[in-house]
XYZ file of C-alpha atoms in Angstrom:
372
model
C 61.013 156.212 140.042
C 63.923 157.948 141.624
C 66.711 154.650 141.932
C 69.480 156.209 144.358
C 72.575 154.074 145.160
C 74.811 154.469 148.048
C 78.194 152.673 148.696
C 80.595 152.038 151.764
C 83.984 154.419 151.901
C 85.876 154.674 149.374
C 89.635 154.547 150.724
C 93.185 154.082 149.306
C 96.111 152.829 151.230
C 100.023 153.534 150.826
C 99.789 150.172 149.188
C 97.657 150.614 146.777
C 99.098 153.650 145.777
C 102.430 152.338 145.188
C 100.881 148.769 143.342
C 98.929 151.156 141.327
C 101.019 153.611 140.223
C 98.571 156.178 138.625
C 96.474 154.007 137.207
C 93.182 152.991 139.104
C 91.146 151.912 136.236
C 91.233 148.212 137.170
C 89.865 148.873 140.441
C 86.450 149.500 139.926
C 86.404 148.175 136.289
C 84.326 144.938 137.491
C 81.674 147.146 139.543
C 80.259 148.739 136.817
C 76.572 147.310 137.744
C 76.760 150.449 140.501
C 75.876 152.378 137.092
C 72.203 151.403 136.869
C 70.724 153.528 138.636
C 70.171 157.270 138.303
C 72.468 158.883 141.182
C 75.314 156.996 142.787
C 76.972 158.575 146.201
C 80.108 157.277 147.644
C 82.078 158.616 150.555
C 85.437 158.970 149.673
C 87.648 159.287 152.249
C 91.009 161.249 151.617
C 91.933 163.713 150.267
C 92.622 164.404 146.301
C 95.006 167.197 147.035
C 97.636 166.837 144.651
C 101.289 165.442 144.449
C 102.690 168.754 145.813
C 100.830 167.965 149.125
C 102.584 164.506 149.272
C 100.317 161.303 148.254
C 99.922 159.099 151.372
C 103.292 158.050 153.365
C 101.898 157.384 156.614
C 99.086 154.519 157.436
C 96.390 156.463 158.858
C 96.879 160.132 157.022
C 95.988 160.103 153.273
C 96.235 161.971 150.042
C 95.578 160.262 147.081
C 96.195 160.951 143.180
C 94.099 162.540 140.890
C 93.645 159.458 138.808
C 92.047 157.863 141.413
C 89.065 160.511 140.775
C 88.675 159.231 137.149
C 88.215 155.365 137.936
C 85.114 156.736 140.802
C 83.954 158.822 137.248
C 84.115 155.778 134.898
C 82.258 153.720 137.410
C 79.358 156.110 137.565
C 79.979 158.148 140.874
C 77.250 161.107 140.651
C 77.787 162.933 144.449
C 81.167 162.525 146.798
C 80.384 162.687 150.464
C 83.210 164.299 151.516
C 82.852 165.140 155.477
C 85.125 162.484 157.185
C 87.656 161.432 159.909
C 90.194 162.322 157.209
C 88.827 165.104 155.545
C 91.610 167.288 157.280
C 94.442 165.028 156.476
C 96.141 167.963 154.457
C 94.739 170.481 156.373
C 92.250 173.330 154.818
C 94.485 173.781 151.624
C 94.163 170.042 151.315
C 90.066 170.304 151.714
C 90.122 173.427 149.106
C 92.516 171.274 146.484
C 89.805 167.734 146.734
C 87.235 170.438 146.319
C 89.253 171.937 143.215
C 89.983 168.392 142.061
C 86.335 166.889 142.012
C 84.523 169.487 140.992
C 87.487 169.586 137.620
C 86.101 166.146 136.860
C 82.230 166.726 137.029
C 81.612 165.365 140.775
C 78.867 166.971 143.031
C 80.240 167.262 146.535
C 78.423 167.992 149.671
C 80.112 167.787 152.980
C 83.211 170.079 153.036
C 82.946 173.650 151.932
C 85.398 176.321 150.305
C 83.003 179.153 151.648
C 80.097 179.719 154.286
C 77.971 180.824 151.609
C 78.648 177.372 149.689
C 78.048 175.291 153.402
C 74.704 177.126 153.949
C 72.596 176.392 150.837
C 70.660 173.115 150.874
C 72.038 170.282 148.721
C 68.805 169.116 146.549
C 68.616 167.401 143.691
C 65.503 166.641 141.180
C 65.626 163.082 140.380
C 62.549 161.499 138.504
C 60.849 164.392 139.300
C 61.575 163.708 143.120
C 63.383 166.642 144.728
C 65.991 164.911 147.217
C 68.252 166.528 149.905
C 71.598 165.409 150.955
C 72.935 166.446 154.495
C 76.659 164.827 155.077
C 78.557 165.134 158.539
C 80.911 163.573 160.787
C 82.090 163.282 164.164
C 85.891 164.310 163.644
C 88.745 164.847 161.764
C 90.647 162.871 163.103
C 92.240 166.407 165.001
C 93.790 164.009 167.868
C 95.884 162.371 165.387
C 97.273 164.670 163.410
C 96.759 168.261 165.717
C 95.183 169.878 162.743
C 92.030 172.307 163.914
C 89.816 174.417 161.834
C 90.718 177.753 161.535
C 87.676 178.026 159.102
C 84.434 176.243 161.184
C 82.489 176.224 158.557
C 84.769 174.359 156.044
C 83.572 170.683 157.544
C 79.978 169.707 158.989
C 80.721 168.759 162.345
C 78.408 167.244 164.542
C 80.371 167.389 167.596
C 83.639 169.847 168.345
C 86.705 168.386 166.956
C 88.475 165.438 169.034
C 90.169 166.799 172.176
C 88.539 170.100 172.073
C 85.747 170.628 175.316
C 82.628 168.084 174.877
C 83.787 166.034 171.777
C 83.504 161.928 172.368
C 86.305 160.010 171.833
C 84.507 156.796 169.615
C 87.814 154.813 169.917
C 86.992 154.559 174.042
C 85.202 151.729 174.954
C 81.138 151.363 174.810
C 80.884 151.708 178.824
C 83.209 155.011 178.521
C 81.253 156.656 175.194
C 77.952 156.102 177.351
C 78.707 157.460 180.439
C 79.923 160.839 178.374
C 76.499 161.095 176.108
C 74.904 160.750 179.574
C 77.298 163.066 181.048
C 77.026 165.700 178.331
C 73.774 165.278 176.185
C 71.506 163.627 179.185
C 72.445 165.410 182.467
C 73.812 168.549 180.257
C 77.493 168.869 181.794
C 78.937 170.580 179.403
C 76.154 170.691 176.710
C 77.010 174.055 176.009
C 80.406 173.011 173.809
C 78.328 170.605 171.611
C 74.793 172.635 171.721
C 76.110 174.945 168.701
C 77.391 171.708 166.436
C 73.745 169.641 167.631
C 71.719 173.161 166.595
C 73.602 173.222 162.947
C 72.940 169.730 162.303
C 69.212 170.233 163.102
C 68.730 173.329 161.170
C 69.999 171.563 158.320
C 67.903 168.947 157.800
C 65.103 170.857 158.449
C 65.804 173.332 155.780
C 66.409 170.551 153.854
C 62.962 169.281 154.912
C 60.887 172.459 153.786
C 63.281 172.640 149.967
C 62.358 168.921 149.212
C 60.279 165.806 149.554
C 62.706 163.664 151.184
C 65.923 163.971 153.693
C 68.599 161.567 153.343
C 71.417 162.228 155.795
C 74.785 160.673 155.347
C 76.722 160.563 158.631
C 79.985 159.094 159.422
C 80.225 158.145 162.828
C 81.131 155.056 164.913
C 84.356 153.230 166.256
C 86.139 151.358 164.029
C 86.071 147.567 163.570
C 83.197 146.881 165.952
C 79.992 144.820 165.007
C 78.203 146.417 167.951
C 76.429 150.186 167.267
C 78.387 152.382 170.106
C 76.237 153.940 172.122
C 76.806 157.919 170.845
C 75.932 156.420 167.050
C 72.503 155.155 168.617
C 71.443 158.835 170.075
C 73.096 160.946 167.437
C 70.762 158.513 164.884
C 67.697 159.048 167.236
C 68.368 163.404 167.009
C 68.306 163.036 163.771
C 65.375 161.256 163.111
C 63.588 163.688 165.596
C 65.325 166.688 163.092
C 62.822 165.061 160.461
C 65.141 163.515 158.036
C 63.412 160.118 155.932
C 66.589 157.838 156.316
C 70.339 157.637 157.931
C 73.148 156.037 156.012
C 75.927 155.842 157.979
C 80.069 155.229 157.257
C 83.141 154.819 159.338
C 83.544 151.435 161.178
C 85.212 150.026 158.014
C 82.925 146.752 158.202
C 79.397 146.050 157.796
C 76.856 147.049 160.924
C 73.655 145.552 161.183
C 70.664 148.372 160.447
C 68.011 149.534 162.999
C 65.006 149.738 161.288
C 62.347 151.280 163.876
C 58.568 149.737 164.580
C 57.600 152.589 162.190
C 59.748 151.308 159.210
C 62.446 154.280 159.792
C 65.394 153.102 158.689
C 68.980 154.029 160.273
C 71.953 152.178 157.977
C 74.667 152.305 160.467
C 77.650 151.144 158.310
C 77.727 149.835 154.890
C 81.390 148.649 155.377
C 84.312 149.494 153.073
C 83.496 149.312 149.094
C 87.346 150.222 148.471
C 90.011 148.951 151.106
C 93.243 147.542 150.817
C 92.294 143.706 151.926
C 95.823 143.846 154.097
C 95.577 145.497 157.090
C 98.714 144.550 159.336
C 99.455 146.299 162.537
C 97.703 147.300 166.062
C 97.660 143.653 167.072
C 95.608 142.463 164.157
C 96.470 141.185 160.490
C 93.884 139.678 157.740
C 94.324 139.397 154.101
C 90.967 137.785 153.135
C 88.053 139.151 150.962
C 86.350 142.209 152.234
C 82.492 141.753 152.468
C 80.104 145.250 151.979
C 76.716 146.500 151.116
C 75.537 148.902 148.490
C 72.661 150.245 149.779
C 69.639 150.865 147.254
C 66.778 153.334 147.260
C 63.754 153.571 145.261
C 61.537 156.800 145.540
C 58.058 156.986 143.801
C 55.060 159.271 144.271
C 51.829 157.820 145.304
C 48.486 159.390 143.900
C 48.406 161.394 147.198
C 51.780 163.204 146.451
C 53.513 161.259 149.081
C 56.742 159.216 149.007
C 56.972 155.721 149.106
C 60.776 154.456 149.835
C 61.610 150.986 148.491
C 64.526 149.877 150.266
C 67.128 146.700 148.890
C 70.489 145.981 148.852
C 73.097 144.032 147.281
C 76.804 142.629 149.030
C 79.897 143.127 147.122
C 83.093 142.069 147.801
C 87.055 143.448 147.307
C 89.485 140.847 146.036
C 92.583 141.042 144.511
C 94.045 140.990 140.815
C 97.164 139.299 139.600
C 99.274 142.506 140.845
C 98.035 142.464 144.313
C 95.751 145.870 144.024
C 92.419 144.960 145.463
C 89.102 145.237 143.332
C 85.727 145.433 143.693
C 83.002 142.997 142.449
C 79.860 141.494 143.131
C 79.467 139.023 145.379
C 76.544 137.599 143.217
C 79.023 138.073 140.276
C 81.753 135.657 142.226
C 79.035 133.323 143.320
C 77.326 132.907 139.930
C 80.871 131.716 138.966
C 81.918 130.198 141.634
C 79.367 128.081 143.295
C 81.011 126.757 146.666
C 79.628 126.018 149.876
C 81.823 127.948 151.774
C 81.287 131.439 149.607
C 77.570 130.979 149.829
C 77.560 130.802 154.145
C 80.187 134.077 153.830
C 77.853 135.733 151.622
C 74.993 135.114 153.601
C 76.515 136.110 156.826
C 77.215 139.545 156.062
C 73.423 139.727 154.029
C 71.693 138.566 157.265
C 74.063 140.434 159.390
C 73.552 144.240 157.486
C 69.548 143.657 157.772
C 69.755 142.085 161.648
C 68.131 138.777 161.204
C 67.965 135.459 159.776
C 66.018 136.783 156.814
C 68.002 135.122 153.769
C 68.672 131.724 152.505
C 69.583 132.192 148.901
C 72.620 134.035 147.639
C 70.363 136.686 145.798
C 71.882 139.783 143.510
C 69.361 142.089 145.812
C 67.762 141.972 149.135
C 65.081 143.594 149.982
C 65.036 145.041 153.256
C-alpha cells in the first residue's frame, strides 16, 4: 500500500524569523507522526533564496533562511510544492536560488522550473509499486502586489495569466464579482483567448500524467484568502480538472480549512487544508487573532485490486499550531493536545474544524484519523 501524506502551506512570517533566529528545529520537532508514511508533500510557500536576497522585511513578500529547509527535512518532507502566490517574491533569481536550495538538501520539487525541458517531463513517482503523478499550479504570483512578471513563462505553472495581465481573475474580489468574470470569460468566451493557452497546459499535463501512471493527484493553489465559502472560479477550475482526468484535487491558499466536495461518484476535490505552519498573530487589515491555528493533513492510501485497478482510501487527521515558551509557533497534533488535555472546550474546537474539512456532521469523538 502506497500511504501518501499531504499538509496545508508551509509559511514563515517576519516574526518568526526574527524569534527564531536560524534555528527552526523546534518548530516541527512535535509533528514528527507526519513521518509514517512513505511520501510526505507540503507546499511551502516562500522563497529559500538566500540572505543576499534579503530574508522577509515586508508582511506579505517572503524569503526565508536556509535552515528553515532542514527542520521540513528532519520532519520527513519527501516533495515541495512549490507553485504559489509567492513563488515570485524574489523574482526568477529568487525561484532559481529555492530551486538551488532544496534540491542541496535532498527535496523533490515540482511546481517551479529552472528550464522548459525540466517543466515538461511528468513528475511520477513509484511508491509501493504504485506509479503516482504530481501536477502543482496556481492562480498567481501575486504580480499585482509586487509588479514582478515572468520574463521566463515556463518557470511557474500557471493556470490563469498573471494578476492584472488580460483575462486573469482577481480571487481577492468578491464571490458575485469572480462569477460574473468566469461567466464572462470561460462561459460566454469574452476574452477566452488570454486564458485558453494557460487552461490547454494545465490539461495536457494531467493527461500526460494520466497515460505515465496509475493515478493523477493535482495540487492546486487557488482561492481567496480567509473565506469558509469555495469562490466560485475554485469550483470550475476543480470541475476542468476533473474532466482533464486527474483521480483527486488537493488544494492550498485560503490559509484556513475549506470544507471538501466530494462528488456522487466519490471524486474527491480537497479545497484547502488550511495552514500547517503560520505565525498564530496576524494583526492588520482590520483583523487581529492570536489563538491556536486549526488544519488538516490529508492522508492517502493507494492499493491494487486483483483487477489492476486502484482503490484510494481516503482519512485525515487535524493538527494544530501553538506556541512555545519564546513565542515561535509549533505544530502538533490535535489528538496529541487532546490526549493530554482533555477539556470540553478543545474537544467542540477540534471537532468543528473535523466536521467542517469533510462538510457534515460526521464526527463525535476526537479521533487521531478520520476517515473520509
Amino acid at each position: 500500500m502506497a500511504d501518501i501524506t499531504f499538509t496545508g502551506d508551509i509559511m514563515c512570517s517576519p516574526r518568526m524569523t526574527e524569534l527564531a533566529n536560524g534555528d527552526y528545529s523546534s518548530v516541527f520537532n512535535k509533528a514528527c507522526k507526519l513521518k509514517n508514511c512513505d511520501y510526505l508533500v507540503g507546499n511551502l510557500e516562500t522563497p529559500i533564496a538566500g540572505e543576499e536576497m534579503k530574508y522577509t522585511h515586508e508582511r506579505y513578500c517572503f524569503n526565508t533562511p536556509e535552515s528553515y529547509l532542514d527542520a521540513l527535512k528532519d520532519c520527513g518532507f519527501d516533495l515541495l510544492t512549490l507553485a504559489n502566490n509567492h513563488c515570485m517574491d524574489r523574482d526568477e533569481e529568487g525561484i532559481l536560488k529555492t530551486l538551488e536550495n532544496c534540491r542541496r538538501r535532498g527535496f523533490e520539487t515540482i511546481g517551479i522550473y529552472a528550464t522548459k525541458e525540466e517543466r515538461d517531463r511528468v513528475f511520477v513517482r513509484e511508491i509501493d509499486g504504485i506509479r503516482v503523478a504530481f501536477v502543482n499550479y496556481t492562480y498567481g504570483t501575486n504580480a499585482f502586489a509586487h509588479h514582478r512578471f515572468l520574463k521566463h513563462k515556463y518557470m511557474v505553472n500557471l493556470s490563469q495569466p498573471e494578476e492584472t495581465l488580460e483575462g486573469s481573475i482577481h480571487l481577492l474580489n468578491d464571490y458575485e464579482q469572480i462569477a460574473n468574470e468566469v461567466e464572462q470569460i470561460y462561459i460566454r468566451g469574452e476574452g477566452y483567448e488570454h486564458v485558453k493557452p494557460y487552461l490547454d497546459a494545465l490539461g495536457d499535463d494531467i493527461k500526460r500524467a494520466k497515460a505515465a501512471s496509475d493515478y493523477v493527484i493535482v495540487v492546486m493553489h487557488n482561492g481567496g484568502q480567509y473565506v469558509r465559502e469555495v469562490d466560485p472560479y475554485s469550483l470550475f477550475l476543480s470541475q476542468k480538472i476533473k474532466e482533464f482526468g486527474a483521480d483527486i484535487i488537493v488544494g492550498h491558499h485560503q490559509h484556513l480549512i475549506q470544507s471538501c466536495g466530494i462528488d456522487s461518484d466519490g471524486y474527491l476535490k480537497i479545497y484547502c487544508l488550511g495552514n500547517l505552519m503560520c505565525d498564530g498573530r496576524i494583526d492588520g487589515d482590520g483583523y487581529y487573532f492570536d489563538t491556536p491555528l486549526f488544519n488538516a493533513v490529508f492522508h492517502l492510501s493507494l492499493s491494487r485490486r486483483a483487477d489492476r485497478s486502484i482503490e484510494a482510501k481516503k482519512s485525515f487527521s487535524i493538527y494544530t499550531t501553538v506556541k512555545d515558551k519564546t513565542g515561535l509557533p509549533c505544530v502538533i497534533d490535535s489528538y496529541d493536545v487532546y490526549k493530554t488535555l482533555d477539556e470540553t472546550y478543545l474537544r467542540e474546537m477540534i471537532l468543528r474544524y473535523a466536521n467542517w474539512f469533510a462538510g457534515s456532521e460526521r464526527y463525535d469523538t476526537v479521533q487521531e484519523r478520520y476517515e473520509l
